Amino acid sequence: MTDALLKYLECYGINLYDYRGQSYDNTANMSGKFCGMQTLIKERNDLCIYAPCCAHSLNLVGKAAANTCSAAVKFFDFVQEVHVFYTASPSRYRILTEALSSSQEKTNKKKLLTPKELSDTRWSCRHNAVKALVVGYDKFKVTLEKISINKEEKEIVCNAAAGLHK
């Protein structure tokens, strides 16, 4: 990664020796004091001090805080189950996106909000996942019910849809 950064700086004519600071997430490969990127950059420019990324640290605090609340854990587990249920099958995903598209045409919105996967490292992904469910709530419910009573679906799929529909 250090080589990639140095090549990027060179490509754009940016002098590393003009740098006075660097900030990355808190992972060892970035912040490691013996062989992390911050150390390798500092070896080339000792004036380029490292400060951990506050946004990354705050994101980790938010994640840890949410994991202490069982209701939040159950809620986000449900959000992830909805995402997996629809995205595991192209036909189920198509049913949902068609329902959401028909609803969206009536409101003139440009971006289709579909189920999103939860990220362990980006809290904003959770916001996007929840927003998709809130905005499309009625369509999610209708399509889950439609799938749960579809005789052409496997019983396990119908049961999963019925369980998520509750």
Coordinates of C-alpha atoms in Angstrom, one line a residue:
M1 CA 0.0 0.0 0.0
T2 CA 2.9 2.3 0.7
D3 CA 4.3 1.8 -2.7
A4 CA 0.9 2.5 -4.3
L5 CA 0.6 5.8 -2.3
L6 CA 4.2 6.8 -3.3
K7 CA 3.5 6.0 -7.0
Y8 CA 0.3 8.0 -6.8
L9 CA 2.1 11.0 -5.3
E10 CA 4.8 10.8 -7.9
C11 CA 2.3 10.4 -10.7
Y12 CA 0.6 13.7 -9.7
G13 CA 3.8 15.5 -8.9
I14 CA 3.1 15.7 -5.2
N15 CA 6.3 15.9 -3.1
L16 CA 6.2 13.7 0.0
Y17 CA 8.6 16.0 1.7
D18 CA 6.0 18.7 1.8
Y19 CA 3.7 16.6 3.9
R20 CA 3.4 17.4 7.6
G21 CA 0.7 14.9 8.6
Q22 CA -1.0 11.6 7.8
S23 CA -4.1 10.0 9.1
Y24 CA -5.5 6.5 8.4
D25 CA -7.9 4.0 10.1
N26 CA -6.6 2.2 13.1
T27 CA -5.7 -1.1 11.6
A28 CA -2.2 -2.4 12.1
N29 CA -1.3 -2.4 8.4
M30 CA -2.0 1.3 8.4
S31 CA -1.2 2.6 11.9
G32 CA 1.3 -0.1 13.0
K33 CA 4.3 1.6 14.6
F34 CA 6.8 -1.0 13.4
C35 CA 5.8 -1.7 9.8
G36 CA 2.5 0.0 9.2
M37 CA 2.1 2.5 6.4
Q38 CA 2.5 5.5 8.8
T39 CA 5.9 4.2 9.8
L40 CA 7.0 3.6 6.3
I41 CA 6.0 7.1 5.3
K42 CA 7.6 8.6 8.4
E43 CA 10.9 6.8 7.5
R44 CA 10.9 8.8 4.3
N45 CA 9.7 12.1 5.9
D46 CA 10.1 12.4 9.6
L47 CA 8.1 15.6 9.7
C48 CA 5.0 13.7 8.5
I49 CA 3.4 12.8 11.9
Y50 CA 0.6 10.3 12.2
A51 CA -2.8 11.0 13.9
P52 CA -5.4 8.2 14.1
C53 CA -8.5 8.9 12.1
C54 CA -11.1 10.2 14.5
A55 CA -14.0 9.3 12.2
H56 CA -12.9 5.6 12.1
S57 CA -12.5 5.6 15.9
L58 CA -16.0 7.1 16.3
N59 CA -17.4 4.6 13.9
L60 CA -15.9 1.7 16.0
V61 CA -17.4 3.3 19.2
G62 CA -20.8 3.5 17.6
K63 CA -20.6 -0.2 16.5
A64 CA -19.5 -1.3 20.0
A65 CA -22.3 0.7 21.6
A66 CA -24.9 -0.7 19.3
N67 CA -23.7 -4.2 20.1
T68 CA -24.4 -3.7 23.8
C69 CA -28.1 -3.3 23.2
S70 CA -29.9 -6.6 22.5
A71 CA -32.8 -4.8 20.8
A72 CA -30.3 -3.1 18.4
V73 CA -28.5 -6.4 17.7
K74 CA -31.8 -8.1 16.9
F75 CA -33.0 -5.2 14.7
F76 CA -29.8 -5.1 12.6
D77 CA -29.9 -9.0 12.4
F78 CA -33.4 -8.6 10.9
V79 CA -32.2 -5.9 8.5
Q80 CA -29.4 -8.3 7.4
E81 CA -31.8 -11.2 7.0
V82 CA -34.0 -9.1 4.7
H83 CA -31.0 -8.2 2.6
V84 CA -29.9 -11.8 2.3
F85 CA -33.4 -13.1 1.6
Y86 CA -33.9 -10.8 -1.4
T87 CA -30.4 -10.8 -2.8
A88 CA -29.9 -14.6 -2.5
S89 CA -32.4 -15.1 -5.4
P90 CA -32.5 -13.1 -8.6
S91 CA -36.2 -13.8 -8.9
R92 CA -37.0 -12.6 -5.4
Y93 CA -34.8 -9.5 -6.0
R94 CA -36.6 -8.8 -9.3
I95 CA -40.1 -9.1 -7.5
L96 CA -38.9 -6.5 -5.0
T97 CA -37.3 -4.1 -7.4
E98 CA -40.3 -4.2 -9.7
A99 CA -42.6 -3.4 -6.7
L100 CA -40.2 -0.6 -5.5
S101 CA -39.9 0.8 -9.1
S102 CA -43.7 1.1 -9.5
S103 CA -43.9 2.9 -6.2
Q104 CA -41.0 5.1 -7.1
E105 CA -42.5 6.2 -10.4
K106 CA -45.4 7.7 -8.5
T107 CA -43.1 9.8 -6.4
N108 CA -40.6 10.8 -9.1
K109 CA -37.5 9.7 -7.1
K110 CA -34.4 9.0 -9.1
K111 CA -32.6 6.4 -7.0
L112 CA -34.1 3.1 -6.2
L113 CA -33.6 2.2 -2.6
T114 CA -33.0 -1.6 -2.4
P115 CA -31.8 -3.8 0.5
K116 CA -28.3 -3.1 1.6
E117 CA -25.8 -5.3 3.3
L118 CA -24.6 -4.3 6.7
S119 CA -21.0 -3.4 7.0
D120 CA -18.9 -4.2 10.1
T121 CA -16.7 -1.2 9.6
R122 CA -19.0 1.5 8.1
W123 CA -21.9 2.7 10.2
S124 CA -23.3 4.7 7.2
C125 CA -24.1 1.4 5.5
R126 CA -26.4 0.6 8.3
H127 CA -28.2 3.9 7.8
N128 CA -28.6 3.2 4.1
A129 CA -29.9 -0.3 4.8
V130 CA -32.5 1.0 7.3
K131 CA -33.5 3.9 5.0
A132 CA -34.2 1.4 2.2
L133 CA -36.5 -0.6 4.5
V134 CA -38.3 2.5 5.9
V135 CA -38.9 4.1 2.5
G136 CA -40.0 0.9 0.9
Y137 CA -41.7 -0.7 3.9
D138 CA -45.1 -1.3 2.3
K139 CA -43.5 -2.8 -0.8
F140 CA -41.2 -5.1 1.3
K141 CA -44.3 -6.3 3.3
V142 CA -46.3 -6.9 0.1
T143 CA -43.6 -8.8 -1.7
L144 CA -42.8 -10.9 1.4
E145 CA -46.5 -11.9 1.6
K146 CA -46.6 -12.6 -2.1
I147 CA -43.6 -14.8 -1.9
S148 CA -44.8 -16.6 1.3
I149 CA -48.0 -17.8 -0.5
N150 CA -46.4 -18.6 -3.9
K151 CA -47.0 -22.3 -4.5
E152 CA -44.1 -22.4 -7.0
E153 CA -41.6 -21.5 -4.3
K154 CA -39.9 -24.0 -2.1
E155 CA -41.5 -24.4 1.4
I156 CA -38.4 -23.2 3.1
V157 CA -38.5 -19.9 1.1
C158 CA -42.2 -19.5 1.8
N159 CA -41.5 -20.0 5.5
A160 CA -38.6 -17.6 5.5
A161 CA -40.8 -14.9 3.8
A162 CA -43.6 -15.5 6.2
G163 CA -41.2 -15.2 9.2
L164 CA -39.8 -11.9 7.8
H165 CA -43.3 -10.6 7.1
K166 CA -44.3 -10.8 10.8

